[in-house]
Amino acid sequence: LAKTTQPISMDSYEGQEVNITCSHNNIATNDYITWYQQFPSQGPRFIIQGYKTKVTNEVASLFIPADRKSSTLSLPRVSLSDTAVYYCLVGDVTGGGNKLTFGTGTQLKVEL
Amino acid sequence: NAGVTQTPKFRILKIGQSMTLQCTQDMNHNYMYWYRQDPGMGLKLIYYSVGAGITDKGEVPNGYNVSRSTTEDFPLRLELAAPSQTSVYFCASSAGTSGRVQETQYFGPGTRLLVL
C-alpha cells in the first residue's frame, strides 16, 4: 500500500476555501485515492474518492494531476463544523479485502 | 439501518484479563475490519474478514483474535490484556461487491479500552 504524506495541521476561517494536499509518490496503477474525515470520539467517515482528474460531490472536490503522485482535497466555504482530522488514503483491492492504510492525517481547525 | 454498532463503549481492564469487543453490521456487507487508534495517530488495521468463516491478519494482529461465524458479527478477542493495548478500537464494514473499486468503509462509534 502506498505511503502518503500530508500536512500535520492547517488553520482556516469560516467561509474560506481549504485545500489539503497529499503526496503519494509510489502510487500504483490500480490504486484509488480516498479521503476520510474524523471528528473527535467518532469513527472516520468517507468524503470523496477518485482515480484521476477531478471528482466533485456535495461536500468536496478532489483534484488529481496526470502523474497521480499527489492529490488535493478542496473544501469550499468551510464552517466551524468542518474542524476535524482529514486522512488521505491510497490503495486498491488486490490481496484481499479493501485494506486501508491511515497516516496521521491533517488536523483542520476552522475559526470564526 | 443502525449501520455498524459496537459494544461496549468504554471498558477498563486489568493486566492479564480477557475480553471480547463486539461488532455488528446490518448492511449485509461482506467485508469487515478491526482497527485500533492510539492518541494522535491514524488507524492501524488489526484483522479483517472478506466473508463468514474467512479472516486474515492486518498490520498489528499480535495479542488479538477474531472470528466471523455470521455475515453480521465480527467480534475481536483480547486474551491477555496488556497496557500497550490501551487504545480506541473501531470496527468497519464495506460491501465487498465492487470488485475493482476500493469501496467505502463504514465505521462504528468505537470502543475505548484502558488497560491498567
Coordinates of N, CA and C in Angstrom, one line a residue:
Chain A
L1 N 0.8 -1.2 0.0 CA 0.0 0.0 0.0 C 0.9 1.2 0.0
A2 N 0.5 2.2 -0.8 CA 1.3 3.4 -1.0 C 1.3 4.2 0.3
K3 N 2.5 4.8 0.6 CA 2.7 5.7 1.7 C 2.2 7.1 1.3
T4 N 1.5 7.8 2.2 CA 1.1 9.1 1.9 C 1.7 10.1 2.9
T5 N 1.9 11.4 2.4 CA 2.4 12.4 3.3 C 1.4 13.6 3.1
Q6 N 1.0 14.2 4.2 CA 0.1 15.3 4.2 C 0.5 16.2 5.4
P7 N 0.1 17.5 5.4 CA 0.5 18.4 6.5 C -0.2 17.9 7.8
I8 N 0.5 18.2 8.9 CA 0.0 17.8 10.2 C -1.2 18.6 10.6
S9 N -1.1 19.9 10.3 CA -2.3 20.7 10.7 C -2.4 21.9 9.7
M10 N -3.7 22.4 9.7 CA -4.0 23.6 8.9 C -5.0 24.4 9.7
D11 N -4.9 25.7 9.6 CA -5.9 26.6 10.2 C -6.6 27.4 9.1
S12 N -7.9 27.7 9.3 CA -8.7 28.5 8.4 C -9.8 29.2 9.1
Y13 N -10.5 30.1 8.4 CA -11.6 30.8 8.9 C -12.9 30.4 8.2
E14 N -13.9 30.6 8.9 CA -15.2 30.3 8.2 C -15.4 31.0 6.9
G15 N -16.0 30.3 6.0 CA -16.2 30.9 4.7 C -15.1 30.8 3.7
Q16 N -13.9 30.4 4.1 CA -12.8 30.3 3.2 C -12.8 28.9 2.5
E17 N -12.1 28.8 1.4 CA -11.8 27.5 0.8 C -10.6 27.0 1.4
V18 N -10.6 25.7 1.7 CA -9.4 25.0 2.2 C -9.0 23.9 1.3
N19 N -7.7 23.9 1.0 CA -7.1 22.9 0.1 C -6.0 22.1 0.9
I20 N -6.2 20.8 1.0 CA -5.3 19.9 1.7 C -4.6 19.0 0.7
T21 N -3.3 19.1 0.6 CA -2.6 18.3 -0.5 C -2.0 17.1 0.2
C22 N -2.0 16.0 -0.5 CA -1.5 14.7 -0.1 C -0.5 14.3 -1.2
S23 N 0.7 13.8 -0.7 CA 1.7 13.3 -1.6 C 1.7 11.8 -1.5
H24 N 1.7 11.2 -2.7 CA 1.8 9.7 -2.7 C 2.6 9.3 -3.9
N25 N 3.9 9.4 -3.8 CA 4.9 9.3 -4.9 C 4.9 7.8 -5.5
N26 N 4.6 6.8 -4.7 CA 4.7 5.5 -5.2 C 3.3 4.8 -5.4
I27 N 2.4 5.7 -5.8 CA 1.1 5.2 -6.1 C 1.1 4.2 -7.3
A28 N 0.4 3.1 -7.2 CA 0.4 2.1 -8.2 C -0.8 2.3 -9.2
T29 N -0.7 1.6 -10.3 CA -1.7 1.8 -11.4 C -3.1 1.5 -10.9
N30 N -3.3 0.5 -10.1 CA -4.6 0.1 -9.6 C -5.1 0.9 -8.4
D31 N -4.3 1.8 -7.9 CA -4.7 2.5 -6.6 C -5.7 3.6 -6.8
Y32 N -6.6 3.7 -5.9 CA -7.6 4.8 -5.8 C -7.1 5.7 -4.7
I33 N -7.6 6.9 -4.8 CA -7.2 7.9 -3.7 C -8.6 8.2 -3.0
T34 N -8.5 8.1 -1.7 CA -9.8 8.2 -0.9 C -9.5 9.1 0.3
W35 N -10.4 10.0 0.6 CA -10.3 10.9 1.7 C -11.4 10.6 2.7
Y36 N -11.0 10.5 4.0 CA -11.9 10.3 5.1 C -11.8 11.5 6.1
Q37 N -12.9 11.7 6.8 CA -12.9 12.8 7.8 C -13.2 12.1 9.2
Q38 N -12.6 12.6 10.2 CA -12.8 12.1 11.5 C -13.0 13.2 12.5
F39 N -14.1 13.1 13.2 CA -14.4 14.0 14.3 C -13.9 13.4 15.6
P40 N -13.6 14.1 16.7 CA -13.2 13.5 17.9 C -14.2 12.5 18.4
S41 N -13.7 11.4 18.9 CA -14.5 10.4 19.5 C -15.5 9.7 18.5
Q42 N -15.2 9.8 17.3 CA -16.0 9.1 16.2 C -15.2 8.4 15.3
G43 N -15.8 7.4 14.6 CA -15.0 6.7 13.5 C -14.9 7.6 12.3
P44 N -13.9 7.3 11.4 CA -13.8 8.1 10.2 C -15.0 8.0 9.3
R45 N -15.2 9.0 8.5 CA -16.4 9.0 7.6 C -15.8 9.3 6.2
F46 N -16.3 8.6 5.2 CA -15.9 8.8 3.8 C -16.3 10.1 3.3
I47 N -15.4 10.8 2.6 CA -15.7 12.1 2.0 C -15.8 12.0 0.5
I48 N -14.7 11.5 -0.1 CA -14.6 11.5 -1.6 C -13.5 10.5 -2.0
Q49 N -13.7 10.1 -3.3 CA -12.7 9.1 -3.8 C -12.6 9.4 -5.3
G50 N -11.3 9.2 -5.8 CA -11.1 9.4 -7.2 C -9.9 8.6 -7.7
Y51 N -9.8 8.5 -9.0 CA -8.7 7.8 -9.7 C -7.8 8.8 -10.5
K52 N -8.5 9.7 -11.2 CA -7.7 10.7 -11.9 C -8.6 11.9 -12.2
T53 N -7.9 13.0 -12.6 CA -8.5 14.3 -13.0 C -9.3 14.9 -11.8
K54 N -10.6 15.2 -11.9 CA -11.3 15.9 -10.9 C -12.6 15.1 -10.6
V55 N -12.9 15.1 -9.3 CA -14.1 14.5 -8.8 C -14.8 15.5 -7.9
T56 N -16.1 15.7 -8.0 CA -16.8 16.6 -7.1 C -18.0 15.9 -6.6
N57 N -18.3 16.2 -5.3 CA -19.6 15.7 -4.8 C -20.2 16.9 -4.0
E58 N -21.2 16.6 -3.2 CA -21.9 17.7 -2.5 C -21.1 18.4 -1.4
V59 N -20.0 17.7 -1.0 CA -19.2 18.3 0.2 C -17.8 18.7 -0.2
A60 N -17.2 18.2 -1.3 CA -15.8 18.4 -1.5 C -15.5 18.2 -3.0
S61 N -14.3 18.6 -3.4 CA -13.7 18.3 -4.7 C -12.4 17.6 -4.5
L62 N -12.0 16.8 -5.4 CA -10.7 16.1 -5.4 C -10.0 16.3 -6.7
F63 N -8.8 16.9 -6.6 CA -8.1 17.2 -7.8 C -6.9 16.2 -7.9
I64 N -6.7 15.6 -9.0 CA -5.6 14.6 -9.2 C -4.9 14.9 -10.5
P65 N -3.6 15.3 -10.4 CA -2.9 15.6 -11.6 C -2.6 14.3 -12.4
A66 N -2.1 14.6 -13.7 CA -2.0 13.4 -14.6 C -1.0 12.4 -14.0
D67 N 0.1 12.8 -13.3 CA 1.0 11.8 -12.8 C 0.5 11.1 -11.6
R68 N -0.5 11.5 -11.0 CA -1.2 10.9 -9.8 C -0.3 10.8 -8.6
K69 N 0.8 11.5 -8.5 CA 1.7 11.4 -7.4 C 1.3 12.3 -6.3
S70 N 0.2 13.1 -6.5 CA -0.3 13.9 -5.4 C -1.8 14.1 -5.6
S71 N -2.5 14.6 -4.6 CA -3.9 14.9 -4.8 C -4.3 16.0 -3.8
T72 N -5.3 16.8 -4.2 CA -5.7 17.9 -3.3 C -7.2 17.8 -3.0
L73 N -7.5 17.8 -1.7 CA -8.9 17.8 -1.3 C -9.2 19.3 -1.1
S74 N -10.3 19.7 -1.7 CA -10.8 21.1 -1.6 C -12.1 21.1 -0.9
L75 N -12.2 21.9 0.1 CA -13.4 22.1 0.9 C -13.9 23.5 0.7
P76 N -15.0 23.7 0.0 CA -15.4 25.1 -0.3 C -16.1 25.7 0.9
R77 N -15.8 27.0 1.2 CA -16.5 27.7 2.2 C -16.7 26.9 3.5
V78 N -15.6 26.7 4.2 CA -15.6 25.8 5.4 C -16.4 26.5 6.5
S79 N -16.9 25.7 7.4 CA -17.6 26.2 8.6 C -16.9 25.6 9.9
L80 N -17.3 26.1 11.0 CA -16.8 25.5 12.3 C -16.9 24.0 12.3
S81 N -18.0 23.5 11.8 CA -18.3 22.1 11.9 C -17.3 21.2 11.0
D82 N -16.5 21.9 10.2 CA -15.5 21.2 9.4 C -14.2 20.9 10.1
T83 N -14.1 21.4 11.3 CA -13.0 21.2 12.2 C -12.9 19.7 12.4
A84 N -11.8 19.0 12.0 CA -11.7 17.6 12.1 C -10.4 17.2 11.6
V85 N -10.1 15.9 11.6 CA -8.9 15.3 11.0 C -9.2 14.7 9.7
Y86 N -8.4 15.0 8.7 CA -8.7 14.5 7.3 C -7.6 13.6 6.9
Y87 N -8.0 12.4 6.5 CA -7.0 11.4 6.1 C -7.0 11.1 4.6
C88 N -5.9 11.1 4.0 CA -5.7 10.7 2.6 C -5.2 9.3 2.6
L89 N -5.9 8.4 1.8 CA -5.5 7.0 1.7 C -5.4 6.6 0.3
V90 N -4.4 5.8 0.0 CA -4.2 5.3 -1.3 C -4.1 3.7 -1.2
G91 N -4.9 3.1 -2.1 CA -4.8 1.6 -2.1 C -5.7 1.0 -3.1
D92 N -5.6 -0.3 -3.2 CA -6.5 -1.0 -4.2 C -7.1 -2.2 -3.5
V93 N -7.7 -3.0 -4.3 CA -8.4 -4.2 -3.7 C -7.7 -5.5 -3.9
T94 N -6.5 -5.4 -4.5 CA -5.7 -6.6 -4.7 C -5.2 -7.2 -3.3
G95 N -5.0 -8.4 -3.2 CA -4.5 -9.0 -2.0 C -5.6 -9.3 -1.0
G96 N -6.9 -9.1 -1.4 CA -8.0 -9.4 -0.5 C -8.5 -8.3 0.3
G97 N -9.7 -8.1 0.4 CA -10.3 -7.0 1.2 C -10.1 -5.7 0.6
N98 N -10.5 -4.7 1.3 CA -10.2 -3.3 0.9 C -9.4 -2.7 2.0
K99 N -8.2 -3.2 2.2 CA -7.4 -2.7 3.3 C -6.9 -1.3 3.1
L100 N -7.1 -0.5 4.1 CA -6.7 0.9 4.1 C -5.6 1.1 5.0
T101 N -4.7 2.0 4.6 CA -3.5 2.4 5.5 C -3.7 3.9 5.8
F102 N -3.9 4.1 7.1 CA -4.1 5.5 7.6 C -2.8 6.1 8.0
G103 N -2.5 7.3 7.6 CA -1.4 8.1 8.2 C -1.9 8.8 9.4
T104 N -1.2 9.9 9.8 CA -1.6 10.7 10.9 C -2.6 11.7 10.6
G105 N -2.8 11.9 9.3 CA -3.9 12.9 8.9 C -3.5 14.3 9.1
T106 N -4.4 15.2 8.6 CA -4.3 16.6 8.8 C -5.4 17.2 9.7
Q107 N -4.9 17.8 10.8 CA -5.9 18.4 11.7 C -6.3 19.8 11.2
L108 N -7.5 19.9 10.7 CA -8.0 21.2 10.2 C -8.8 21.9 11.4
K109 N -8.4 23.1 11.6 CA -9.1 23.9 12.6 C -9.7 25.1 12.0
V110 N -11.0 25.3 12.1 CA -11.7 26.4 11.5 C -12.2 27.3 12.6
E111 N -11.9 28.6 12.4 CA -12.2 29.6 13.4 C -13.2 30.6 12.8
L112 N -13.8 31.4 13.7 CA -14.7 32.4 13.3 C -13.9 33.6 12.7
Chain B
N1 N -31.7 1.6 9.2 CA -30.5 0.8 9.5 C -29.6 1.5 10.6
A2 N -29.1 0.6 11.5 CA -28.2 1.2 12.5 C -26.8 1.3 12.0
G3 N -26.5 0.6 10.9 CA -25.1 0.7 10.4 C -24.2 -0.3 11.1
V4 N -23.1 0.2 11.7 CA -22.1 -0.6 12.4 C -22.3 -0.2 13.9
T5 N -22.5 -1.2 14.7 CA -22.6 -0.9 16.1 C -21.5 -1.7 16.9
Q6 N -21.1 -1.1 18.0 CA -20.0 -1.6 18.8 C -20.4 -1.6 20.2
T7 N -20.0 -2.6 20.9 CA -20.2 -2.6 22.4 C -19.0 -3.3 23.0
P8 N -18.6 -2.9 24.2 CA -19.1 -1.7 25.0 C -18.5 -0.4 24.4
K9 N -19.0 0.7 24.9 CA -18.4 2.0 24.5 C -17.1 2.2 25.2
F10 N -17.0 1.8 26.5 CA -15.8 2.0 27.3 C -15.6 0.9 28.2
R11 N -14.3 0.5 28.4 CA -14.0 -0.6 29.3 C -12.7 -0.4 30.0
I12 N -12.6 -0.7 31.2 CA -11.3 -0.8 31.9 C -10.9 -2.2 32.2
L13 N -9.8 -2.6 31.8 CA -9.3 -4.0 32.1 C -8.1 -4.0 33.0
K14 N -7.9 -5.0 33.7 CA -6.6 -5.2 34.4 C -5.7 -6.0 33.6
I15 N -4.4 -5.8 33.8 CA -3.4 -6.6 33.0 C -3.7 -8.1 33.2
G16 N -3.7 -8.8 32.0 CA -3.9 -10.2 32.1 C -5.3 -10.7 31.9
Q17 N -6.3 -9.7 32.0 CA -7.7 -10.1 31.8 C -8.0 -10.3 30.4
S18 N -9.1 -10.9 30.1 CA -9.6 -11.1 28.7 C -10.9 -10.4 28.5
M19 N -11.2 -10.1 27.3 CA -12.5 -9.5 26.9 C -12.7 -9.7 25.4
T20 N -14.0 -9.5 25.1 CA -14.4 -9.5 23.7 C -15.1 -8.2 23.3
L21 N -14.6 -7.6 22.3 CA -15.3 -6.4 21.7 C -16.2 -6.9 20.6
Q22 N -17.5 -6.4 20.8 CA -18.5 -6.9 19.9 C -18.7 -5.9 18.7
C23 N -18.9 -6.4 17.5 CA -19.2 -5.5 16.4 C -20.3 -6.2 15.5
T24 N -21.3 -5.4 15.2 CA -22.4 -5.9 14.4 C -22.7 -4.9 13.3
Q25 N -23.0 -5.4 12.1 CA -23.4 -4.5 11.0 C -24.7 -5.1 10.4
D26 N -25.6 -4.2 10.0 CA -26.9 -4.6 9.5 C -27.1 -4.2 8.0
M27 N -25.9 -4.0 7.3 CA -26.0 -3.6 5.9 C -25.7 -4.8 5.0
N28 N -25.6 -6.0 5.5 CA -25.3 -7.2 4.7 C -24.0 -7.1 3.9
H29 N -23.0 -6.4 4.6 CA -21.7 -6.2 4.0 C -20.9 -7.5 4.1
N30 N -20.1 -7.8 3.1 CA -19.3 -9.0 3.1 C -18.0 -8.8 3.9
Y31 N -17.4 -7.6 3.8 CA -16.1 -7.3 4.4 C -16.3 -6.6 5.7
M32 N -15.5 -7.0 6.7 CA -15.5 -6.3 8.0 C -14.0 -6.2 8.5
Y33 N -13.8 -5.2 9.3 CA -12.4 -4.8 9.7 C -12.4 -4.4 11.2
W34 N -11.2 -4.6 11.8 CA -11.0 -4.1 13.1 C -9.7 -3.2 13.0
Y35 N -9.8 -2.0 13.5 CA -8.7 -1.0 13.6 C -8.5 -0.6 15.1
R36 N -7.3 -0.2 15.4 CA -7.0 0.5 16.6 C -6.4 1.8 16.3
Q37 N -6.8 2.8 17.2 CA -6.2 4.1 17.0 C -5.7 4.6 18.4
D38 N -4.4 4.8 18.4 CA -3.7 5.4 19.6 C -3.8 6.9 19.5
P39 N -3.7 7.6 20.7 CA -3.8 9.0 20.7 C -3.0 9.8 19.7
G40 N -3.6 10.6 18.9 CA -2.9 11.4 18.0 C -2.3 10.7 16.7
M41 N -2.8 9.5 16.6 CA -2.3 8.7 15.5 C -3.4 8.3 14.5
G42 N -3.0 7.8 13.4 CA -4.0 7.2 12.5 C -4.4 5.8 12.9
L43 N -5.4 5.3 12.2 CA -5.9 3.9 12.5 C -4.9 2.9 11.9
K44 N -4.8 1.8 12.7 CA -4.0 0.7 12.2 C -4.9 -0.6 12.1
L45 N -4.8 -1.3 11.0 CA -5.6 -2.5 10.8 C -5.1 -3.7 11.6
I46 N -6.0 -4.3 12.4 CA -5.7 -5.4 13.2 C -6.0 -6.7 12.5
Y47 N -7.3 -6.9 12.1 CA -7.7 -8.1 11.4 C -8.8 -7.6 10.4
Y48 N -9.0 -8.4 9.4 CA -10.1 -8.2 8.5 C -10.7 -9.5 8.1
S49 N -11.9 -9.4 7.5 CA -12.6 -10.6 7.0 C -13.4 -10.3 5.7
V50 N -13.3 -11.2 4.8 CA -13.9 -11.0 3.5 C -15.2 -11.8 3.4
G51 N -15.6 -12.5 4.4 CA -16.8 -13.2 4.5 C -16.9 -14.1 5.7
A52 N -18.0 -14.7 5.9 CA -18.2 -15.6 7.0 C -17.2 -16.8 6.9
G53 N -16.5 -17.0 8.0 CA -15.6 -18.1 8.1 C -14.2 -17.8 7.5
I54 N -14.0 -16.5 7.0 CA -12.7 -16.2 6.4 C -12.2 -14.9 7.2
T55 N -11.0 -15.1 7.8 CA -10.3 -13.9 8.4 C -8.9 -13.9 8.0
D56 N -8.3 -12.7 8.2 CA -6.9 -12.6 7.8 C -6.3 -11.4 8.7
K57 N -4.9 -11.5 8.9 CA -4.2 -10.6 9.7 C -4.0 -9.3 8.9
G58 N -4.1 -8.2 9.7 CA -3.7 -6.9 9.2 C -2.3 -6.5 9.6
E59 N -2.1 -5.2 9.9 CA -0.8 -4.7 10.2 C -0.4 -5.0 11.7
V60 N -1.3 -5.1 12.6 CA -0.9 -5.2 14.0 C -1.8 -6.3 14.7
P61 N -1.7 -7.6 14.3 CA -2.6 -8.6 14.8 C -2.2 -9.2 16.2
N62 N -0.9 -9.0 16.6 CA -0.4 -9.7 17.8 C -1.2 -9.3 19.1
G63 N -1.7 -10.3 19.8 CA -2.4 -10.1 21.0 C -3.9 -10.1 20.8
Y64 N -4.4 -10.3 19.6 CA -5.8 -10.3 19.3 C -6.2 -11.6 18.5
N65 N -7.5 -11.9 18.6 CA -8.0 -13.0 17.8 C -9.4 -12.5 17.3
V66 N -9.8 -13.1 16.2 CA -11.1 -12.7 15.6 C -11.8 -14.0 15.1
S67 N -13.1 -13.9 14.9 CA -13.9 -15.0 14.3 C -15.0 -14.3 13.5
R68 N -15.5 -15.0 12.5 CA -16.6 -14.5 11.7 C -17.5 -15.7 11.4
S69 N -18.4 -16.0 12.3 CA -19.3 -17.1 12.1 C -20.6 -16.7 11.3
T70 N -20.9 -15.4 11.3 CA -22.0 -14.9 10.5 C -21.6 -13.7 9.7
T71 N -22.4 -13.3 8.8 CA -22.1 -12.1 8.0 C -22.2 -10.8 8.9
E72 N -23.1 -10.8 9.9 CA -23.3 -9.6 10.6 C -22.3 -9.3 11.7
D73 N -21.7 -10.4 12.3 CA -20.9 -10.2 13.5 C -19.4 -10.5 13.3
F74 N -18.6 -9.7 13.9 CA -17.2 -9.8 13.8 C -16.5 -9.4 15.1
P75 N -16.6 -10.3 16.1 CA -16.0 -10.0 17.4 C -14.5 -10.0 17.5
L76 N -13.9 -9.2 18.3 CA -12.5 -9.1 18.5 C -12.1 -9.5 19.9
R77 N -11.3 -10.5 20.1 CA -10.9 -11.1 21.4 C -9.5 -10.6 21.8
L78 N -9.4 -10.1 23.0 CA -8.2 -9.9 23.7 C -8.0 -10.9 24.7
E79 N -7.0 -11.7 24.6 CA -6.8 -12.9 25.6 C -6.1 -12.5 26.8
L80 N -5.0 -11.8 26.8 CA -4.2 -11.4 27.9 C -3.9 -9.9 27.8
A81 N -4.8 -9.1 28.4 CA -4.7 -7.6 28.1 C -3.3 -7.1 28.7
A82 N -2.8 -6.2 27.9 CA -1.5 -5.5 28.3 C -1.7 -4.0 28.1
P83 N -0.9 -3.2 28.9 CA -1.1 -1.8 28.8 C -0.9 -1.2 27.4
S84 N -0.1 -1.9 26.5 CA 0.1 -1.5 25.1 C -1.2 -1.6 24.3
Q85 N -2.2 -2.3 24.8 CA -3.4 -2.4 24.1 C -4.5 -1.3 24.5
T86 N -4.0 -0.4 25.3 CA -4.9 0.7 25.6 C -5.0 1.5 24.3
S87 N -6.2 1.7 23.9 CA -6.5 2.3 22.6 C -8.0 2.5 22.4
V88 N -8.3 3.1 21.2 CA -9.7 3.1 20.8 C -9.8 2.2 19.6
Y89 N -10.8 1.3 19.7 CA -10.9 0.3 18.7 C -12.2 0.6 17.8
F90 N -11.9 0.6 16.5 CA -13.0 0.8 15.6 C -13.3 -0.4 14.7
C91 N -14.5 -0.7 14.6 CA -14.9 -1.8 13.6 C -15.5 -1.1 12.4
A92 N -15.3 -1.7 11.2 CA -15.8 -1.1 10.0 C -16.3 -2.2 9.1
S93 N -17.1 -1.8 8.1 CA -17.5 -2.8 7.1 C -17.6 -2.1 5.7
S94 N -17.5 -3.0 4.7 CA -17.7 -2.5 3.3 C -18.4 -3.6 2.6
A95 N -19.0 -3.2 1.5 CA -19.9 -4.1 0.7 C -19.2 -5.3 0.3
G96 N -18.0 -5.2 -0.3 CA -17.3 -6.3 -0.8 C -17.9 -6.9 -2.1
T97 N -18.5 -6.0 -2.9 CA -19.1 -6.5 -4.1 C -18.6 -5.7 -5.3
S98 N -17.8 -4.7 -5.2 CA -17.4 -3.8 -6.3 C -16.3 -4.4 -7.2
G99 N -15.6 -5.3 -6.6 CA -14.5 -5.9 -7.4 C -13.3 -5.0 -7.5
R100 N -13.3 -4.1 -8.5 CA -12.1 -3.3 -8.7 C -12.0 -2.0 -8.0
V101 N -13.1 -1.5 -7.5 CA -13.1 -0.2 -6.9 C -12.9 -0.3 -5.4
Q102 N -12.0 0.5 -4.9 CA -11.9 0.5 -3.4 C -13.1 1.1 -2.8
E103 N -13.8 0.3 -2.0 CA -15.1 0.6 -1.5 C -15.1 1.5 -0.3
T104 N -16.2 2.2 -0.1 CA -16.3 3.0 1.1 C -16.4 2.1 2.3
Q105 N -15.7 2.4 3.4 CA -15.8 1.7 4.6 C -16.7 2.5 5.6
Y106 N -17.6 1.8 6.3 CA -18.5 2.4 7.3 C -18.0 2.0 8.6
F107 N -17.7 3.0 9.5 CA -17.1 2.8 10.8 C -18.2 2.9 11.9
G108 N -17.9 2.1 12.9 CA -18.7 2.1 14.1 C -18.2 3.3 15.0
P109 N -18.9 3.5 16.2 CA -18.6 4.6 17.0 C -17.3 4.4 17.9
G110 N -16.8 3.2 17.9 CA -15.6 2.9 18.6 C -15.8 2.4 20.1
T111 N -14.8 1.7 20.5 CA -14.7 1.2 21.9 C -13.4 1.7 22.5
R112 N -13.6 2.4 23.6 CA -12.4 3.0 24.3 C -12.0 2.0 25.4
L113 N -10.7 1.5 25.3 CA -10.2 0.5 26.2 C -9.0 1.0 26.9
L114 N -9.1 0.8 28.2 CA -8.0 1.2 29.1 C -7.5 0.0 29.9
V115 N -6.2 -0.3 29.7 CA -5.7 -1.5 30.4 C -4.7 -1.0 31.5
L116 N -5.0 -1.3 32.8 CA -4.2 -0.8 33.9 C -3.5 -2.0 34.6

